[in-house]
Structure formats: structure tokens, C-alpha cells
Coordinates of C-alpha atoms in Angstrom, one line a residue:
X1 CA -16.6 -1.6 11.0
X2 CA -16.4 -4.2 13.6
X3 CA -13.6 -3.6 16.4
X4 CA -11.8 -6.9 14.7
X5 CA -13.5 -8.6 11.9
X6 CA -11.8 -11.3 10.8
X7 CA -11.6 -9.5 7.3
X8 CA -11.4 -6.0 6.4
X9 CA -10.6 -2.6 8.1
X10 CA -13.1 0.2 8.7
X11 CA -13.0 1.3 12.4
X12 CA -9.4 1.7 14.0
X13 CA -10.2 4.1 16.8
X14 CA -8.1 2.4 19.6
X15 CA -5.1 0.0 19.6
X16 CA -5.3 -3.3 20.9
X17 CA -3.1 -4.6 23.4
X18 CA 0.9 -4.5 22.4
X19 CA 2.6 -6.7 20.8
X20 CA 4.6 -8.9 23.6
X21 CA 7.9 -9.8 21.5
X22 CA 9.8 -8.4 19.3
X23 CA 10.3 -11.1 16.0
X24 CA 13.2 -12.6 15.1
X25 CA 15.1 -11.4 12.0
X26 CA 16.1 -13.1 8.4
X27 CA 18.6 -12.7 6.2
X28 CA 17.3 -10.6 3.5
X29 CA 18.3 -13.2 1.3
X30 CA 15.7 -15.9 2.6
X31 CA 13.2 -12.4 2.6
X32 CA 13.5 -12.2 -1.4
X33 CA 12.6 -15.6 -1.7
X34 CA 8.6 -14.9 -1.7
X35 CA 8.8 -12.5 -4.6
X36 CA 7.2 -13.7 -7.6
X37 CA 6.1 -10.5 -10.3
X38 CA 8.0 -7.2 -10.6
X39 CA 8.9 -4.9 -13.8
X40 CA 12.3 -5.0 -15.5
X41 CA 15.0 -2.9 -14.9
X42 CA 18.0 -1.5 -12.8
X43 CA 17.2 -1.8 -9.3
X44 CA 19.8 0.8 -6.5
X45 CA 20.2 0.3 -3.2
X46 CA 17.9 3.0 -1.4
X47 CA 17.9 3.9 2.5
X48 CA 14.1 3.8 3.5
X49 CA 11.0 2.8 1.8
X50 CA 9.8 6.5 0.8
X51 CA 13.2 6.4 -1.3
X52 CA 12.8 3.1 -2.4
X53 CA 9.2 3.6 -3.6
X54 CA 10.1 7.1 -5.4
X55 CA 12.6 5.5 -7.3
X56 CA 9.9 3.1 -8.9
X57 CA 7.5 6.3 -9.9
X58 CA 5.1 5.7 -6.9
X59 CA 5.0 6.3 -3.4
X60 CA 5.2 4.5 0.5
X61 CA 3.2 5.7 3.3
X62 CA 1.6 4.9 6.7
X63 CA -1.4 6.1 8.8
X64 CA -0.7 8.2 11.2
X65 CA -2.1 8.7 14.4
X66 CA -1.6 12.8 15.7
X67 CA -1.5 11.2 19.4
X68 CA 1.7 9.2 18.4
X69 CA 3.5 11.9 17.1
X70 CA 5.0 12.9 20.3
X71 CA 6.6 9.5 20.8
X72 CA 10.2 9.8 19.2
X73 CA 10.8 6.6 18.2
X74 CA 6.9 6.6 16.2
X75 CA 8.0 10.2 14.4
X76 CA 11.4 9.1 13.3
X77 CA 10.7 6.1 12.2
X78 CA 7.9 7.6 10.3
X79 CA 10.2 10.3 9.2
X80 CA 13.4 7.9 8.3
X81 CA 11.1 5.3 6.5
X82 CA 7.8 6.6 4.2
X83 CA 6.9 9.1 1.9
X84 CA 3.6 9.5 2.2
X85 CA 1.1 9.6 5.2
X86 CA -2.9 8.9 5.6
X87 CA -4.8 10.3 8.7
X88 CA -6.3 7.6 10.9
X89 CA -8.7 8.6 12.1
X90 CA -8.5 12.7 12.4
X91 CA -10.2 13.7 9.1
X92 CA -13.3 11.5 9.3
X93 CA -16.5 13.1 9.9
X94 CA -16.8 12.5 13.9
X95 CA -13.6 14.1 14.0
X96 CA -13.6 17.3 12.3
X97 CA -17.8 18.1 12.3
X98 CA -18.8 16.8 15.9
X99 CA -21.8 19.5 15.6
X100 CA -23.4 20.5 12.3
X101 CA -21.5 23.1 11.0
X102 CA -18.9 23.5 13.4
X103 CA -15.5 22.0 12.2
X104 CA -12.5 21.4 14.4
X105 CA -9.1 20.4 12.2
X106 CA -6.4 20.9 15.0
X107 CA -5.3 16.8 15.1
X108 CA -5.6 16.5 11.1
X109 CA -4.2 19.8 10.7
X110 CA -1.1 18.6 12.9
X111 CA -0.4 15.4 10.8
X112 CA -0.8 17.5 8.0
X113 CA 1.4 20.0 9.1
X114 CA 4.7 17.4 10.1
X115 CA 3.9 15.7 7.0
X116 CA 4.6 18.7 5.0
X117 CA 7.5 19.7 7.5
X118 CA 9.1 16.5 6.4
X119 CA 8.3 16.7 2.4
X120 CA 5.8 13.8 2.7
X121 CA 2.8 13.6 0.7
X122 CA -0.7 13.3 2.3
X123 CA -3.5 11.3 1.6
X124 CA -7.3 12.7 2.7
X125 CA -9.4 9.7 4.4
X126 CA -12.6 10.0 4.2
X127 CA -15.2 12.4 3.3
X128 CA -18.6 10.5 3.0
X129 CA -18.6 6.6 5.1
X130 CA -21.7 5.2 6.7
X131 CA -19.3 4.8 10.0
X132 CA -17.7 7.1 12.4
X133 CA -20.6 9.8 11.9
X134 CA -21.6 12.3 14.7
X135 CA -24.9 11.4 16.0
X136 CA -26.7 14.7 14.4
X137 CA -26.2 13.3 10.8
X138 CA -28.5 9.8 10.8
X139 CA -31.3 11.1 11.7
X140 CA -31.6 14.2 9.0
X141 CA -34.2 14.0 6.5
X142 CA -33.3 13.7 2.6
X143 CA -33.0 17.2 1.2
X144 CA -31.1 18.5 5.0
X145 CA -28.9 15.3 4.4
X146 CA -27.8 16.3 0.6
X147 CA -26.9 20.0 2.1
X148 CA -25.0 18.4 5.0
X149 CA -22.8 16.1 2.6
X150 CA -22.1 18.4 0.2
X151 CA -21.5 20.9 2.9
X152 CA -19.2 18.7 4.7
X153 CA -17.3 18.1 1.4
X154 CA -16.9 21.8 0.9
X155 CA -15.6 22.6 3.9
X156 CA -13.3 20.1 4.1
X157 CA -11.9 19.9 1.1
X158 CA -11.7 23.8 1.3
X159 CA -9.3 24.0 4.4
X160 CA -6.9 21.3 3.0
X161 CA -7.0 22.4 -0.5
X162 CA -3.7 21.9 -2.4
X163 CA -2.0 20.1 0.5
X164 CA -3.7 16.6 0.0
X165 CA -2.1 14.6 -2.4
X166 CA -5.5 12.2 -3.0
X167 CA -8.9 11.8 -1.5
X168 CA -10.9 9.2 -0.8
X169 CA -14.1 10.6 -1.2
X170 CA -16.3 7.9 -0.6
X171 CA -15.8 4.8 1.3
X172 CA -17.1 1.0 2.0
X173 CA -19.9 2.1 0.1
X174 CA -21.1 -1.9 -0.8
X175 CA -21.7 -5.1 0.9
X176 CA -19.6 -7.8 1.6
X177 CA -21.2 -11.3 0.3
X178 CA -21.9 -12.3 -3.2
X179 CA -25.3 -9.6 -4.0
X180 CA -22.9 -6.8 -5.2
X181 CA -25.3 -4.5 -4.0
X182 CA -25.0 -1.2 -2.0
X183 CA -24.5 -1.0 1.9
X184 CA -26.9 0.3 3.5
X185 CA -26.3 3.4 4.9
X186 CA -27.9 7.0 6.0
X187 CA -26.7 8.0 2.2
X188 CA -27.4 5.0 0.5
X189 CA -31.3 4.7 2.1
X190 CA -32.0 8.3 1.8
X191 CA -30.1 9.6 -1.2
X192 CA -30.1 6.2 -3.2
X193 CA -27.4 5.5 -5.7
X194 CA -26.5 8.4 -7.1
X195 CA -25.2 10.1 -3.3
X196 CA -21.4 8.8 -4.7
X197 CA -21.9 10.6 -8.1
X198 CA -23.1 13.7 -5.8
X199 CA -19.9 13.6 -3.5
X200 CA -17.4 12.8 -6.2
X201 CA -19.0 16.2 -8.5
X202 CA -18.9 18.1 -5.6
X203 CA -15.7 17.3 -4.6
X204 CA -14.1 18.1 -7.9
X205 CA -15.5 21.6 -7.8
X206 CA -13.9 22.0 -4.9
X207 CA -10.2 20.8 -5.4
X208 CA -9.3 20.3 -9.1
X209 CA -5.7 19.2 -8.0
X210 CA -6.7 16.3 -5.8
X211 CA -6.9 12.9 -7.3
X212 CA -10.5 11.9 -6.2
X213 CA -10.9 8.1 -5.3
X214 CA -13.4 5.1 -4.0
X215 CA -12.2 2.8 -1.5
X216 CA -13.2 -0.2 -0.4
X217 CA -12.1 -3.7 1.5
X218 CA -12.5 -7.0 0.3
X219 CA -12.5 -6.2 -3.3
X220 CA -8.7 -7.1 -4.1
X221 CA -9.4 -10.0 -5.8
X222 CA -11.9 -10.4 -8.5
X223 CA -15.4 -11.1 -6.9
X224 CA -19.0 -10.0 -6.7
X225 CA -18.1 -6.9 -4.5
X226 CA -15.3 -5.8 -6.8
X227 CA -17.4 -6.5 -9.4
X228 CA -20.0 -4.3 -8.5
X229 CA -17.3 -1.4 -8.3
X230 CA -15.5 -2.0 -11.4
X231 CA -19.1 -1.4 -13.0
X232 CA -20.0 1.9 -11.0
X233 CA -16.3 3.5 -12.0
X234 CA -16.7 1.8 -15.4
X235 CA -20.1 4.1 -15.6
X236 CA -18.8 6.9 -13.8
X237 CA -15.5 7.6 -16.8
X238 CA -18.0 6.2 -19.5
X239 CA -20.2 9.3 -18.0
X240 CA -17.4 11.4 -17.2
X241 CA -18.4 11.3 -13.8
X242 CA -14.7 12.9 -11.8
X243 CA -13.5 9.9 -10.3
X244 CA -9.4 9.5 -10.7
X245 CA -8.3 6.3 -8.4
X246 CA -9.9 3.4 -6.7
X247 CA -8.4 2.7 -3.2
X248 CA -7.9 -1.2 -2.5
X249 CA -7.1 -1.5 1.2
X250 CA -5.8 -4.8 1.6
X251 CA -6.3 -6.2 5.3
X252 CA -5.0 -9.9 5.1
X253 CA -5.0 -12.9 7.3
X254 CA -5.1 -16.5 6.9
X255 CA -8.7 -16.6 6.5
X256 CA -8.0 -14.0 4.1
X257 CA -5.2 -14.3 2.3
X258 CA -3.6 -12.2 -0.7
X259 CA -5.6 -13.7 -4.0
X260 CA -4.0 -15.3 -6.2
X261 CA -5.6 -12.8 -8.8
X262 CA -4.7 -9.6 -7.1
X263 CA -2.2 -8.2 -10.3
X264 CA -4.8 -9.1 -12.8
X265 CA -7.4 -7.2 -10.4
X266 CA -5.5 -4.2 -9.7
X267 CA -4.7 -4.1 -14.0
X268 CA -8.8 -4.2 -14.7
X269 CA -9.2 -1.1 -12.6
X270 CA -6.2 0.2 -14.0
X271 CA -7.7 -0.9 -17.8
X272 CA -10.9 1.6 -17.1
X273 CA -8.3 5.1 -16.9
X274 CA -8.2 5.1 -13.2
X275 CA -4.8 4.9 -10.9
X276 CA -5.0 2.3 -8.5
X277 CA -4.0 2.2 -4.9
X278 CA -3.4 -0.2 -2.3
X279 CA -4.5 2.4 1.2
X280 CA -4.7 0.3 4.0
X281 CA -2.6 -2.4 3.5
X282 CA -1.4 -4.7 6.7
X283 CA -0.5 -8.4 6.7
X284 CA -1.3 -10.8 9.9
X285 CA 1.8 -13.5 10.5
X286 CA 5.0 -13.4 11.5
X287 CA 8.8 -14.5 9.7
X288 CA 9.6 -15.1 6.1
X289 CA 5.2 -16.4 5.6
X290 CA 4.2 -12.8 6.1
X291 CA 7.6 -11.0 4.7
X292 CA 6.4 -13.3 1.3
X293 CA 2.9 -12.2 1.2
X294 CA 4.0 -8.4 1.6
X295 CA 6.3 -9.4 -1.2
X296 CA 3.7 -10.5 -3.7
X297 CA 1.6 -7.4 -2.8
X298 CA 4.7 -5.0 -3.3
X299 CA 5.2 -6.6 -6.8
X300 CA 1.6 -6.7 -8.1
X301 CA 1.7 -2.9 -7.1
X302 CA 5.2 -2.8 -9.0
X303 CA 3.7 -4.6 -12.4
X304 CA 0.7 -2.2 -12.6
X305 CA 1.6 1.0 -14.1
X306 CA -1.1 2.6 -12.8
X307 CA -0.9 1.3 -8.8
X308 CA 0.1 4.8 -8.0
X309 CA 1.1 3.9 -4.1
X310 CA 1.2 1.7 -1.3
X311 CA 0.4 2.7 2.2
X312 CA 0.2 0.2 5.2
X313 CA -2.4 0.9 7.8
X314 CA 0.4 2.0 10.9
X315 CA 3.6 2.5 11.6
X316 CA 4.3 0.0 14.4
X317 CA 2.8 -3.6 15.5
X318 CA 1.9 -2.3 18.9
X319 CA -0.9 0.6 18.0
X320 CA -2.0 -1.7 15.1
X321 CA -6.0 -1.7 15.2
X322 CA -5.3 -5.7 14.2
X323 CA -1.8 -5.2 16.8
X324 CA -2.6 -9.4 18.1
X325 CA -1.8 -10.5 14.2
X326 CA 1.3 -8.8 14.1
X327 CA 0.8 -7.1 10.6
X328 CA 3.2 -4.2 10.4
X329 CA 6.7 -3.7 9.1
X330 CA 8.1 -2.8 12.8
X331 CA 7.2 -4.8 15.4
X332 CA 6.4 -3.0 18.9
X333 CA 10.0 -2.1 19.8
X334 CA 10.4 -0.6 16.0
X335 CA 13.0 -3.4 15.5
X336 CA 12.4 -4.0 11.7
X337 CA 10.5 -7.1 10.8
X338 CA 11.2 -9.9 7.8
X339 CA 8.6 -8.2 6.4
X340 CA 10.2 -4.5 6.0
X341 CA 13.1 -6.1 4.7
X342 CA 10.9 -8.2 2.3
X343 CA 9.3 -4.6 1.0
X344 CA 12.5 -2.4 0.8
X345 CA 14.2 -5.5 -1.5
X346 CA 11.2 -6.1 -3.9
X347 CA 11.5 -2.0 -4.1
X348 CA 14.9 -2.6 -5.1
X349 CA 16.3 -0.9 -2.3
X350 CA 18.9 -2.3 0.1
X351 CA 18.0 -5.0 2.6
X352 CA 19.4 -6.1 6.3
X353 CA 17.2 -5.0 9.0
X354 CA 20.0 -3.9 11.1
X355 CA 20.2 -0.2 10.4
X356 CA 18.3 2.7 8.1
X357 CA 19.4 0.6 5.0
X358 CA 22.1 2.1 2.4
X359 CA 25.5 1.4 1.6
X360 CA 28.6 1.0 3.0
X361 CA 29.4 -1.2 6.6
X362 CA 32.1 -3.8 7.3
X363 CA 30.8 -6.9 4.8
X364 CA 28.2 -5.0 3.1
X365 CA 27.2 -5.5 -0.6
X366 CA 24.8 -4.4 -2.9
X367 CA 22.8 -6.1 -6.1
X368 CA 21.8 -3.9 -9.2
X369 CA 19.7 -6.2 -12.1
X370 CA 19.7 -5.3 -15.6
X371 CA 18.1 -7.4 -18.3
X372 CA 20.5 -7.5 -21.2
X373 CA 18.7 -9.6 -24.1
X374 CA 15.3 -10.7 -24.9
X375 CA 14.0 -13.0 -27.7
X376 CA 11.1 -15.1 -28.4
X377 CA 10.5 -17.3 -25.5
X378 CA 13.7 -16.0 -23.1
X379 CA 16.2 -13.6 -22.0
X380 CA 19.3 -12.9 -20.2
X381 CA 19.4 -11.1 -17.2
X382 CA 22.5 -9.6 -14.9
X383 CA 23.4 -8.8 -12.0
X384 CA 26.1 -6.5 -10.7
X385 CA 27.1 -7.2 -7.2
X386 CA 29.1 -4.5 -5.6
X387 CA 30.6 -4.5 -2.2
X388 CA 30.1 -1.3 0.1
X389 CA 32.4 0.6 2.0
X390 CA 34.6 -2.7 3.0
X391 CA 36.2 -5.4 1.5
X392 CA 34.1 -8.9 1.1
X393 CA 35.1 -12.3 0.7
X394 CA 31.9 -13.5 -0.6
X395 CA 28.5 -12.6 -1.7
X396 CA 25.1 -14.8 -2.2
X397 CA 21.9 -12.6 -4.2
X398 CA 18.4 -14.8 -4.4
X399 CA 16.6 -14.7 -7.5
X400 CA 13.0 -15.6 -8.1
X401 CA 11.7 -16.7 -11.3
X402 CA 7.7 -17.3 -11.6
X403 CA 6.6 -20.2 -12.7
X404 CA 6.5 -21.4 -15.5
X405 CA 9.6 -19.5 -16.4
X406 CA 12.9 -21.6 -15.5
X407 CA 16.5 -20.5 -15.5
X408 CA 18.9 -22.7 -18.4
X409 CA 21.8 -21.5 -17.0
X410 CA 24.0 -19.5 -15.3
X411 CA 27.4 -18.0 -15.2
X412 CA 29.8 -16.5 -13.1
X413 CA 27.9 -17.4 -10.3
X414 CA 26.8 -21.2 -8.0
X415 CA 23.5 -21.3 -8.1
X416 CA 20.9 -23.7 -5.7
X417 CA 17.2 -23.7 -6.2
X418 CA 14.4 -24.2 -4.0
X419 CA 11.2 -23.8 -5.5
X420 CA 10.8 -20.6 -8.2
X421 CA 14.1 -19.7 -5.7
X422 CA 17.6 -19.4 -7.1
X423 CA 20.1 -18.2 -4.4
X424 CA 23.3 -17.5 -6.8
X425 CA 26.4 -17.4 -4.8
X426 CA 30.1 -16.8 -6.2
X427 CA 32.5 -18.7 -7.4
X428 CA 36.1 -17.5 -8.7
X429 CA 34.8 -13.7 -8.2
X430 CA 33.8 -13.8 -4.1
X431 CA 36.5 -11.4 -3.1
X432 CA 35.7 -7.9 -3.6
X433 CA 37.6 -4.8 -2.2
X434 CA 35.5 -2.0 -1.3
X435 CA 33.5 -0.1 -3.8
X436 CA 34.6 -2.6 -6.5
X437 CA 32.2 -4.9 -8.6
X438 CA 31.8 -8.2 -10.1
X439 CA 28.6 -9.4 -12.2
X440 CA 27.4 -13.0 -12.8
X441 CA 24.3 -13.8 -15.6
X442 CA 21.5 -16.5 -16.4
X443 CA 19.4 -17.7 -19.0
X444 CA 15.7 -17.7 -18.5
X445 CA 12.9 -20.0 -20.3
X446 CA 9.9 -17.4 -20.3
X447 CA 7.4 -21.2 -21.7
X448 CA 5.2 -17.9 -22.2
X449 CA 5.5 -16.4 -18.7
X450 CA 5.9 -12.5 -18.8
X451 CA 6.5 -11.4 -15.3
X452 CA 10.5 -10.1 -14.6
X453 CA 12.2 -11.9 -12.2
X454 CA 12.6 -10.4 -8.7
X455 CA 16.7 -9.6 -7.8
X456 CA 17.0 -10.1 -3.7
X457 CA 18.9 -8.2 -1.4
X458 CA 22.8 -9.1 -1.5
X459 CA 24.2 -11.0 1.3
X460 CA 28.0 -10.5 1.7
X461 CA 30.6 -12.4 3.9

């Protein structure tokens, strides 16, 4: 990978410079706004993303960087926030078989190691990538390179066996552009096609427990690369060829942005038998923009049964390998962004930005969604607002329905809408005493729309 391509991510050895301000917070109510897809059901309030994301069936992680561990303020928030964690850079080839046959796990193993100590799950990244190899490998002839790969698969895959959660055991293995054909690569020019059937077998002999994936950038819409995959894991179950999940890493930017197709993508994968994963996932921009693009990724993930897990690619802004775009949930002061705020609510946890999240606090409130009715072409939906551990005197929860549903009407509650947006606010019921509740209702028009709507973090006063 380039140092920073304007798309993708592949390298990520150093940080860039830090980021020089921290951004401004939103009220998680404005944060909501963005959401536009999400599956029905009781959201509760939940303290950190890791929570948040179990509660929904799947899980919330970050890379992880062993060099960072030592900074407090990197290992709790890591520890307070995510459930899951990916390796950098410290299982990759360079890293762990610098000379042929001669492995050194001491920074993976460490990551591995606090991860465990903190009852996270870990994700393996990557066994076979035509980038980050030691110099000794290129150069190898075809039958010496087979051994080496299968070798290096072995013996990796042996010393972390039942502690890695998924691998991804080959990566970036096509070009970008519109052939759909294979990168080229030491593998690819020497082995030919069949080098990812080769890893993928030979890492299931290895580790029967580990969920075995491909992972690739630019593929997270529906285009000649992700094309090309779909058909190679479309062959691979038709064949029964051992490959359980397909990694989508999803690096945006402006000149990138989240497709509009990026549900219906995941879903295809998901259509073939294989879980789906978004592993690298960061977000250039700043403010309610970016927190509303993390939205729509969280709630694409969220409608797919099979997305499995989300993981964003760092903990903080500052050791981001993109850190000048700003693309991380904690800027580089660990203040939390729009964006983290944006997440924990489409997770149906509890928003702010303020503290660890959770109930409780003078003026806090919390907003649980339940769909009580459907019919052909609508449904009701409610939602219970419940102050926290004080008093309120008023409460305001934003609702977005995606086109072209529309809300009919709505009761026990003053609704405004911008956009898809419906910020509900109360009317007779405003004043709660701590710990008690109050619900309000609408009406929702599906016109043949399917998606839920998405319930926003509650905004008391």
C-alpha cells in the first residue's frame, strides 16, 4: 500500500503527524440524525461500544498498536470502549518471520495477551499479502515459495491457535480498476490463482475453530473488484473450498465516499453462506458529516444478519495512518467525537460524549424503541423515554425514517422534521422524576420501504 492513497488501506506502519485540535461536540440528538437502515427492536442504553455491539449479536473493535499500549489513556480507552481488537501491524509477515524460519511473536503476542486479560476477542491480520514481506521471500522460486507459505501459515496459525477469534488469511489479493483481475504479486506470478485456495486449505488444517476470511479494500460497493471476489468465494463454497467470512475494510473519504449500495453489497456476500465483516473501517471529516456516514455504515452492518463485526482501523485520531483526515471516534486528546456518539446511538446504546456513557447523571434520559404493530404498508412504533438517576423537565429523541417511508402521525409527543429527521419532543409528559417513564408513538407509511427506523439518543432538560 501507498503511505496515503487517496483510497484504501494496506500499509499503516507509522502515524502521521497528530491531529492539532480536538473537535467540537453535538448533541447526540443532531448525531442520530444521519441514520437511515437498522433492524427492529428494543434498543437499552449500554456504556461503551464493545457492550453496545454485543447486545446486537456482533462485536466492536480497533487495531491495536503493541507500542501504544503503554500510554494510559490509549489502553483504557481501548479497554472502556471495544470488544474486540486486530493487530496492526505485529502479525504480518515482516513482523513475526523477518528470516526464513525464524519467528518472533513477542509484540503480537502482547496484544494478544491484554486483549485476553480484558475478555476481548482478537482478530488475526494477515497471513499471505503481497506487502510487508521480508526481503528473503520475493525472490524464492515456485516450489521453495509454496513450502514457505504454507509453512508460514502453519506456524502461525499454530502458536495462536484457539485464541484468534477470525483470520484473514489472505489479503488485497486483486486490482483496483475495472479488469477484476488478480494483483500481481510474488504468489499470484508464481503460484497463479489457485495460491488463495492453497492458504485458505491449509489454514483450516491448522485451526478448525478460526473463522477463515478474504479481505480486501475498495470492494464495499458493488463493482468490478467486488465482483471479481464475489465469484472466487462463490467458487470457493460451491467447491467447498474452507472460506467462512469476507472482510470489507472500509477506508472512506470524500473522493470515496460510503456507496450508496453498501447494505445491498454486504447482503450478496452474506447471500453466498459467508459472515461478512467490516475490518478496517475509518471515516475522513469532521462534525455531524462524518458522525452520519459512520452512522449509515453502523446500520448497514446492523441490517445484515450475517455482518458479524465492525472494527475501525485505531483507537485515536492522532496515530491514525490517515491521522490529517481525522477519521477515528476519539480525536487526539481521546475527547469523544460526533462520530462515537453517532455509533454508540445507532448501536442503541446511550449517547452524550461527556462521560463512559450509561445511565444516571443530573438531566439524563434514556430512549428504548419497540415496534408495536405492523400491517400491509405501515406500522406503529414506540418509544419509552426514561429519565436517569435525576429528575427531568423535558426530553427531545430524533427519529429517522428512510425514504420513502413517512410518519402519519404522532402522539404524545411534538414532533419537527427536517429531512427523513423527526426530532419528537414532549408535550404534557416533559417532567419526569428519576427512574420514572413516559412513552410517546407514530404512525409510519412503509410506500414499500422495509428498513426500521433508527431511535436517537435522548436529550433531556
Amino acid at each position: 500500500m501507498a503511505q496515503n492513497p487517496p483510497v484504501g488501506g494496506r500499509t499503516r506502519r507509522r502515524p502521521q503527524a497528530r491531529a492539532r485540535c480536538a473537535l467540537s461536540l453535538l448533541t447526540a440528538g443532531v448525531l442520530a440524525a444521519a441514520g437511515v437502515v437498522a433492524l427492529a427492536g428494543t434498543a437499552q442504553a449500554a456504556g461503551a461500544l464493545g457492550d453496545a455491539a454485543a447486545a446486537k449479536g456482533r462485536y466492536f473493535g480497533a487495531a491495536v498498536a503493541a507500542n501504544h499500549l503503554g500510554e494510559a489513556a490509549y489502553a483504557s480507552t481501548l479497554d472502556a470502549q471495544f470488544g474486540s481488537v486486530t493487530p496492526e501491524n505485529e502479525m504480518k509477515w515482516d513482523a513475526v518471520e523477518s528470516s526464513r524460519n525464524s519467528f518472533s511473536f513477542s509484540a503480537a503476542d502482547r496484544i494478544v495477551s491484554h486483549a485476553q486479560s480484558k475478555g476481548m476477542k482478537v482478530r488475526g491480520h494477515t497471513l499471505v499479502w503481497h506487502s510487508q514481506l521480508p526481503g528473503w521471500v520475493s525472490p524464492l522460486a515456485a516450489t521453495d515459495l509454496r513450502s514457505a507459505m504454507n509453512n508460514h501459515i502453519t506456524q502461525v496459525m499454530t502458536h495462536y491457535k484457539g485464541k484468534i477469534h477470525s483470520w484473514d488469511v489472505v489479503n488485497e489479493a486483486f486490482q483496483d480498476g475495472g479488469s477484476g483481475a488478480r494483483r500481481s504479486s510474488p504468489f499470484q506470478d508464481k503460484l497463479g490463482n489457485g495460491f488463495i485456495e492453497e492458504a485458505f486449505r491449509t489454514a483450516r488444517t491448522v485451526d478448525a475453530g478460526a473463522k477463515l476470511c478474504y479481505n480486501d479494500y475498495n470492494t464495499d460497493g458493488q463493482n468490478a473488484k467486488s465482483n471479481a471476489v464475489y465469484e472466487m468465494v462463490k467458487d470457493f463454497k460451491q467447491r467447498g473450498v474452507p472460506i467462512d467470512c469476507v472482510g470489507f475494510q472500509s477506508h472512506f473519504n470524500s473522493n470515496s465516499p460510503v456507496p450508496s449500495d453498501f447494505q445491498a453489497n454486504l447482503q450478496r456476500f452474506a447471500d453466498l453462506g459467508v459472515d461478512v465483516q467490516i475490518t478496517e473501517l475509518d471515516i475522513e471529516g469532521s462534525g455531524s458529516a462524518q458522525a452520519a456516514n459512520y452512522t449509515k455504515v453502523v446500520n448497514a452492518c446492523l441490517a445484515v444478519t450475517r455482518c458479524t463485526g465492525i472494527t475501525v482501523w485505531g483507537v485515536t485520531d492522532k496515530y491514525s495512518w490517515r491521522s490529517g483526515g481525522t477519521p477515528l471516534l476519539f480525536d487526539g486528546d481521546y475527547n469523544k467525537k460526533p462520530a462515537y456518539d453517532a455509533v454508540l446511538a445507532a448501536l442503541g446504546g446511550s449517547g452524550g460524549g461527556g462521560d463512559d456513557g450509561g445511565e444516571g447523571g443530573d438531566g439524563a434520559c434514556t430512549a428504548t424503541y419497540t415496534r408495536t404493530s405492523t400491517w400491509n404498508g405501515g406500522y406503529n412504533g414506540q418509544v419509552t423515554v426514561k429519565a436517569g438517576g435525576s429528575g427531568i423537565t423535558g426530553w427531545a429523541v430524533p427519529v429517522t425514517v428512510a425514504s420513502p417511508q413517512k410518519v402519519s402521525a404522532v402522539w404524545n409527543g411534538t414532533p419537527t422534521t427536517t429531512g427523513d429527521v423527526m426530532t419528537v419532543r414532549h408535550s404534557w409528559n416533559g417532567t419526569l422524576a428519576a427512574g420514572a417513564s413516559t412513552t410517546f408513538g407514530f404512525t409510519v407509511q412503509t410506500n414499500g420501504g422495509t428498513s426500521a427506523p433508527v431511535v436517537g439518543a435522548c436529550t433531556a432538560s
